[in-house]
mmCIF file of C-alpha atoms and ligand atoms in Angstrom:
data_model
loop_
_atom_site.group_PDB
_atom_site.id
_atom_site.type_symbol
_atom_site.label_atom_id
_atom_site.label_comp_id
_atom_site.label_asym_id
_atom_site.label_seq_id
_atom_site.Cartn_x
_atom_site.Cartn_y
_atom_site.Cartn_z
ATOM 1 C CA MET X 29 58.230 91.636 27.451
ATOM 2 C CA MET X 30 59.900 88.261 29.939
ATOM 3 C CA ALA X 31 61.648 86.762 27.248
ATOM 4 C CA ALA X 32 63.317 90.091 26.391
ATOM 5 C CA GLY X 33 63.399 91.180 29.562
ATOM 6 C CA ARG X 34 61.259 93.582 29.515
ATOM 7 C CA PHE X 35 58.510 92.015 31.761
ATOM 8 C CA HIS X 36 59.676 90.843 35.467
ATOM 9 C CA PRO X 37 56.725 89.126 37.462
ATOM 10 C CA GLN X 38 56.238 90.055 41.564
ATOM 11 C CA SER X 39 52.769 87.799 41.808
ATOM 12 C CA VAL X 40 51.017 86.092 39.692
ATOM 13 C CA SER X 41 46.848 85.019 40.997
ATOM 14 C CA VAL X 42 44.184 82.230 39.189
ATOM 15 C CA SER X 43 40.973 82.934 39.164
ATOM 16 C CA PHE X 44 37.994 80.693 38.260
ATOM 17 C CA GLU X 45 35.385 82.910 37.023
ATOM 18 C CA GLN X 46 32.112 83.134 34.417
ATOM 19 C CA GLY X 47 33.193 80.004 33.811
ATOM 20 C CA LYS X 48 36.826 80.364 33.155
ATOM 21 C CA TRP X 49 40.437 80.130 34.609
ATOM 22 C CA TRP X 50 41.754 83.999 34.571
ATOM 23 C CA ILE X 51 45.425 84.045 35.271
ATOM 24 C CA SER X 52 46.298 87.136 35.664
ATOM 25 C CA VAL X 53 50.172 88.896 36.534
ATOM 26 C CA GLU X 54 51.604 91.935 38.395
ATOM 27 C CA GLY X 55 55.056 93.268 38.011
ATOM 28 C CA VAL X 56 56.795 95.856 36.604
ATOM 29 C CA ALA X 57 57.438 96.301 32.443
ATOM 30 C CA ALA X 58 59.634 98.512 30.133
ATOM 31 C CA VAL X 59 56.272 100.515 28.528
ATOM 32 C CA PHE X 60 54.115 97.913 27.011
ATOM 33 C CA HIS X 61 52.713 100.819 23.598
ATOM 34 C CA PRO X 62 56.551 101.642 22.603
ATOM 35 C CA GLN X 63 55.585 105.720 21.464
ATOM 36 C CA ARG X 64 54.743 105.611 17.490
ATOM 37 C CA HIS X 65 53.882 109.608 17.757
ATOM 38 C CA SER X 66 55.864 110.451 13.953
ATOM 39 C CA PRO X 67 53.079 111.088 11.580
ATOM 40 C CA LYS X 68 55.011 109.155 8.639
ATOM 41 C CA GLY X 69 53.214 106.849 6.592
ATOM 42 C CA ARG X 70 49.244 107.975 8.410
ATOM 43 C CA HIS X 71 46.681 110.229 6.228
ATOM 44 C CA THR X 72 48.127 113.731 6.810
ATOM 45 C CA LYS X 73 44.400 114.975 6.028
ATOM 46 C CA SER X 74 42.264 115.846 9.272
ATOM 47 C CA ALA X 75 39.652 113.319 9.503
ATOM 48 C CA GLY X 76 35.539 112.279 10.904
ATOM 49 C CA LEU X 77 34.346 109.669 12.837
ATOM 50 C CA ASP X 78 31.059 108.747 12.300
ATOM 51 C CA MET X 79 29.191 106.076 14.530
ATOM 52 C CA GLY X 80 26.961 104.995 12.638
ATOM 53 C CA VAL X 81 23.286 103.523 12.369
ATOM 54 C CA ARG X 82 24.082 101.269 9.678
ATOM 55 C CA THR X 83 27.796 100.278 10.387
ATOM 56 C CA LEU X 84 30.266 100.243 13.821
ATOM 57 C CA ALA X 85 31.657 103.275 12.873
ATOM 58 C CA VAL X 86 32.577 105.299 9.190
ATOM 59 C CA VAL X 87 36.260 107.099 8.822
ATOM 60 C CA ALA X 88 36.336 109.851 6.265
ATOM 61 C CA ASP X 89 38.714 112.976 5.366
ATOM 62 C CA THR X 90 37.912 116.985 4.971
ATOM 63 C CA ASP X 91 38.294 115.742 1.408
ATOM 64 C CA GLY X 92 35.174 113.776 1.393
ATOM 65 C CA ASP X 93 37.222 109.934 0.863
ATOM 66 C CA VAL X 94 36.199 107.069 2.880
ATOM 67 C CA LEU X 95 39.261 106.053 4.465
ATOM 68 C CA HIS X 96 37.836 102.791 6.877
ATOM 69 C CA VAL X 97 34.627 100.807 7.268
ATOM 70 C CA VAL X 98 33.779 99.179 10.546
ATOM 71 C CA LYS X 99 30.949 96.541 10.034
ATOM 72 C CA ALA X 100 28.931 95.333 11.743
ATOM 73 C CA VAL X 101 29.695 92.059 12.749
ATOM 74 C CA ARG X 102 28.057 89.040 11.615
ATOM 75 C CA SER X 103 29.504 86.354 14.590
ATOM 76 C CA LEU X 104 28.276 89.217 17.362
ATOM 77 C CA GLN X 105 25.593 89.337 15.958
ATOM 78 C CA ASN X 106 25.069 85.415 15.754
ATOM 79 C CA ALA X 107 26.065 85.631 19.480
ATOM 80 C CA GLU X 108 22.967 87.481 20.178
ATOM 81 C CA GLN X 109 20.578 85.508 18.772
ATOM 82 C CA GLN X 110 21.974 82.277 20.999
ATOM 83 C CA LEU X 111 20.999 84.492 23.894
ATOM 84 C CA LYS X 112 18.227 85.121 23.547
ATOM 85 C CA ARG X 113 17.338 81.602 23.039
ATOM 86 C CA ALA X 114 19.231 80.572 26.239
ATOM 87 C CA ASN X 115 17.384 83.248 28.144
ATOM 88 C CA GLN X 116 14.583 81.663 25.929
ATOM 89 C CA THR X 117 15.026 77.537 27.640
ATOM 90 C CA LEU X 118 16.640 79.367 30.564
ATOM 91 C CA SER X 119 12.724 81.206 31.448
ATOM 92 C CA ARG X 120 11.577 76.750 31.392
ATOM 93 C CA THR X 121 13.226 75.984 34.249
ATOM 94 C CA LYS X 122 12.223 74.552 36.563
ATOM 95 C CA LYS X 123 13.856 76.361 40.068
ATOM 96 C CA GLY X 124 17.068 74.666 41.698
ATOM 97 C CA SER X 125 17.207 72.570 38.916
ATOM 98 C CA ASN X 126 20.503 70.642 37.391
ATOM 99 C CA GLY X 127 18.855 72.209 33.981
ATOM 100 C CA ARG X 128 18.336 75.843 35.649
ATOM 101 C CA LYS X 129 21.493 75.526 36.785
ATOM 102 C CA ARG X 130 23.136 74.015 33.024
ATOM 103 C CA ALA X 131 21.081 76.801 31.212
ATOM 104 C CA ARG X 132 21.665 79.914 33.641
ATOM 105 C CA ALA X 133 25.538 78.523 33.037
ATOM 106 C CA ARG X 134 25.509 78.648 29.542
ATOM 107 C CA LEU X 135 23.765 82.355 29.310
ATOM 108 C CA THR X 136 27.371 83.959 31.251
ATOM 109 C CA ARG X 137 29.036 81.716 28.406
ATOM 110 C CA ILE X 138 27.184 83.994 26.256
ATOM 111 C CA HIS X 139 27.391 87.274 27.676
ATOM 112 C CA ALA X 140 31.686 86.635 28.040
ATOM 113 C CA ARG X 141 31.396 85.698 24.271
ATOM 114 C CA ILE X 142 29.576 88.497 23.511
ATOM 115 C CA ALA X 143 31.020 91.215 26.200
ATOM 116 C CA ASN X 144 34.415 89.658 24.151
ATOM 117 C CA LEU X 145 33.983 89.812 20.450
ATOM 118 C CA ARG X 146 32.245 94.056 20.963
ATOM 119 C CA ALA X 147 35.479 94.399 22.523
ATOM 120 C CA ASP X 148 37.083 92.374 19.235
ATOM 121 C CA VAL X 149 35.544 95.157 16.471
ATOM 122 C CA LEU X 150 35.749 98.401 19.124
ATOM 123 C CA HIS X 151 39.772 97.483 20.133
ATOM 124 C CA LYS X 152 40.853 96.793 16.224
ATOM 125 C CA ALA X 153 39.257 99.848 15.133
ATOM 126 C CA SER X 154 40.259 102.579 17.710
ATOM 127 C CA HIS X 155 44.106 100.992 16.912
ATOM 128 C CA TRP X 156 43.845 102.096 12.586
ATOM 129 C CA ALA X 157 42.565 104.969 13.973
ATOM 130 C CA ALA X 158 44.555 105.591 16.257
ATOM 131 C CA THR X 159 48.139 104.157 14.469
ATOM 132 C CA ASN X 160 46.739 105.577 10.580
ATOM 133 C CA LEU X 161 45.982 109.050 10.842
ATOM 134 C CA CYS X 162 46.691 112.646 12.324
ATOM 135 C CA ARG X 163 44.360 113.858 13.809
ATOM 136 C CA LEU X 164 40.768 112.537 14.293
ATOM 137 C CA THR X 165 37.569 114.561 15.331
ATOM 138 C CA ILE X 166 34.280 112.446 16.910
ATOM 139 C CA GLU X 167 31.031 112.801 17.676
ATOM 140 C CA ASP X 168 29.769 114.139 21.402
ATOM 141 C CA LEU X 169 26.983 111.967 21.553
ATOM 142 C CA ASN X 170 24.712 111.465 24.579
ATOM 143 C CA VAL X 171 24.661 108.359 24.353
ATOM 144 C CA GLU X 172 22.723 107.516 27.362
ATOM 145 C CA GLY X 173 20.175 109.846 25.880
ATOM 146 C CA MET X 174 19.779 107.873 22.361
ATOM 147 C CA LYS X 175 19.500 104.519 24.194
ATOM 148 C CA GLN X 176 15.989 105.411 25.103
ATOM 149 C CA LEU X 177 14.989 106.161 21.410
ATOM 150 C CA ARG X 178 13.389 102.621 21.075
ATOM 151 C CA ALA X 179 14.934 102.535 17.765
ATOM 152 C CA LEU X 180 18.559 103.286 18.190
ATOM 153 C CA ALA X 181 18.938 100.640 21.204
ATOM 154 C CA LYS X 182 20.045 97.994 19.590
ATOM 155 C CA THR X 183 22.718 99.418 17.458
ATOM 156 C CA VAL X 184 23.709 101.647 20.118
ATOM 157 C CA SER X 185 24.348 98.627 22.337
ATOM 158 C CA ASP X 186 26.239 96.540 19.626
ATOM 159 C CA ALA X 187 28.229 99.784 18.597
ATOM 160 C CA GLY X 188 30.176 100.304 22.171
ATOM 161 C CA MET X 189 29.776 104.204 21.443
ATOM 162 C CA ALA X 190 30.729 105.007 24.149
ATOM 163 C CA GLU X 191 33.973 102.459 24.800
ATOM 164 C CA LEU X 192 34.934 102.820 21.437
ATOM 165 C CA ARG X 193 35.121 107.046 22.881
ATOM 166 C CA GLN X 194 36.713 105.483 25.917
ATOM 167 C CA GLN X 195 39.094 103.460 23.232
ATOM 168 C CA LEU X 196 39.862 106.118 21.226
ATOM 169 C CA THR X 197 41.102 108.902 24.119
ATOM 170 C CA TYR X 198 43.445 106.627 25.305
ATOM 171 C CA LYS X 199 45.171 105.235 22.561
ATOM 172 C CA ALA X 200 45.484 108.467 21.053
ATOM 173 C CA GLY X 201 47.552 109.427 24.087
ATOM 174 C CA TRP X 202 49.705 106.520 23.120
ATOM 175 C CA TYR X 203 49.884 106.636 19.435
ATOM 176 C CA GLY X 204 50.002 110.233 19.128
ATOM 177 C CA LEU X 205 47.102 111.368 17.126
ATOM 178 C CA GLU X 206 45.116 114.125 17.654
ATOM 179 C CA LEU X 207 41.681 113.744 18.881
ATOM 180 C CA VAL X 208 38.572 116.058 18.466
ATOM 181 C CA ILE X 209 35.691 116.317 20.111
ATOM 182 C CA ALA X 210 32.242 118.074 18.203
ATOM 183 C CA ASP X 211 30.420 120.127 19.905
ATOM 184 C CA ARG X 212 27.779 117.894 20.946
ATOM 185 C CA TRP X 213 24.373 121.051 19.249
ATOM 186 C CA PHE X 214 27.828 120.278 15.446
ATOM 187 C CA ALA X 215 24.841 118.695 13.390
ATOM 188 C CA SER X 216 26.768 116.751 11.710
ATOM 189 C CA THR X 217 24.433 114.391 10.655
ATOM 190 C CA LYS X 218 21.927 117.206 8.834
ATOM 191 C CA THR X 219 24.542 119.324 7.344
ATOM 192 C CA CYS X 220 25.423 119.084 3.769
ATOM 193 C CA SER X 221 29.103 118.434 2.252
ATOM 194 C CA GLY X 222 28.409 119.400 -0.293
ATOM 195 C CA CYS X 223 27.005 122.917 0.544
ATOM 196 C CA SER X 224 26.936 123.397 4.442
ATOM 197 C CA ASN X 225 23.000 123.718 3.903
ATOM 198 C CA VAL X 226 21.267 122.371 7.872
ATOM 199 C CA LYS X 227 18.143 119.617 7.115
ATOM 200 C CA ALA X 228 15.755 120.992 9.995
ATOM 201 C CA GLU X 229 14.854 117.370 9.775
ATOM 202 C CA MET X 230 16.957 113.572 9.051
ATOM 203 C CA CYS X 231 14.890 111.490 10.804
ATOM 204 C CA LEU X 232 16.190 107.897 11.715
ATOM 205 C CA SER X 233 14.682 105.742 8.912
ATOM 206 C CA GLU X 234 16.610 107.588 6.807
ATOM 207 C CA ARG X 235 20.051 106.292 5.227
ATOM 208 C CA THR X 236 21.168 108.222 2.564
ATOM 209 C CA TYR X 237 21.080 112.310 2.885
ATOM 210 C CA GLU X 238 19.347 114.098 -0.284
ATOM 211 C CA CYS X 239 19.807 117.534 -0.428
ATOM 212 C CA HIS X 240 17.548 119.707 -2.520
ATOM 213 C CA LEU X 241 20.146 122.974 -2.865
ATOM 214 C CA CYS X 242 22.662 121.436 -4.289
ATOM 215 C CA GLY X 243 21.420 117.647 -5.666
ATOM 216 C CA LEU X 244 24.391 115.844 -3.246
ATOM 217 C CA ILE X 245 23.442 112.507 -2.802
ATOM 218 C CA ILE X 246 25.844 110.334 -0.264
ATOM 219 C CA ASP X 247 25.529 107.827 3.331
ATOM 220 C CA ARG X 248 23.954 109.524 5.697
ATOM 221 C CA ASP X 249 27.086 108.150 7.749
ATOM 222 C CA VAL X 250 29.923 109.407 5.080
ATOM 223 C CA ASN X 251 28.464 112.747 4.772
ATOM 224 C CA ALA X 252 28.440 112.889 9.013
ATOM 225 C CA ALA X 253 31.858 111.258 9.266
ATOM 226 C CA ILE X 254 33.105 114.346 6.295
ATOM 227 C CA ASN X 255 31.232 117.021 8.035
ATOM 228 C CA LEU X 256 33.101 115.682 12.102
ATOM 229 C CA ALA X 257 36.587 115.752 8.821
ATOM 230 C CA ARG X 258 35.895 119.024 8.598
ATOM 231 C CA TRP X 259 34.843 120.430 12.450
ATOM 232 C CA PRO X 260 34.553 123.536 13.084
ATOM 233 C CA ASP X 261 35.809 124.811 10.029
ATOM 234 C CA ASN X 262 33.028 124.260 7.753
ATOM 235 C CA THR X 263 33.117 126.589 6.042
ATOM 236 C CA MET X 264 36.283 124.680 4.053
ATOM 237 C CA ILE X 265 33.673 123.047 1.749
ATOM 238 C CA THR X 266 36.175 120.967 -1.289
ATOM 239 C CA PRO X 267 32.944 120.501 -3.980
ATOM 240 C CA LEU X 268 32.639 117.053 -3.890
ATOM 241 C CA ALA X 269 33.090 114.513 -7.127
ATOM 242 C CA ALA X 270 29.199 112.823 -5.495
ATOM 243 C CA ALA X 271 27.890 115.866 -6.253
ATOM 244 C CA ALA X 272 28.739 116.460 -9.932
HETATM 245 ZN ZN1 ZN F 316 24.196 120.768 -0.656
#
């Protein structure tokens, strides 16, 4: 941007934090993100994003087509394993020793790496959604409440649901995506995307949605994403190929 004359720096500061050098540049910039509000080349149907249990996120449209899947990231899982070991190493060192200093520095580096890896995958997902869709509905998740459920704790922290939602919110503004937050009480997981029947219970361990009314068998997260895509007008049910 500087080479193109679109950014004029006024001050630069250099700092050393968490084992890394940081350079902050302050100045005046032209619009960072060229407005791409045109719907050209975008998926025209309403889409829904389910921040899943099995995958990080699934995007599907009102027709039941899966448009995008954000998988859990292997490097992130590996880094979390490293974190566990680094914590154990730290607990075995003596207070004030050089060994403890080294172990602590290593822990800090791994924490920073995990934060970077997570931010990277979430930014890619939110950028894809903001630039490829016209209308996206997401769930109004009670993330704090979910964190209290032990079974989900890891998945939720991995997924960084709150972070993804925040990114989607500001990127929607940049790129002209219509972002819709579904009602907190909308049962996107328990509703059948084939016949709109609502199940009384759906365990966290049930990875597949099976409808006893219409016989639909579908991935849990895909089912939820389709329901979100159709929200609030869930009477707009079209027969799914999967149900045939
Ligand atoms: Zn059904």
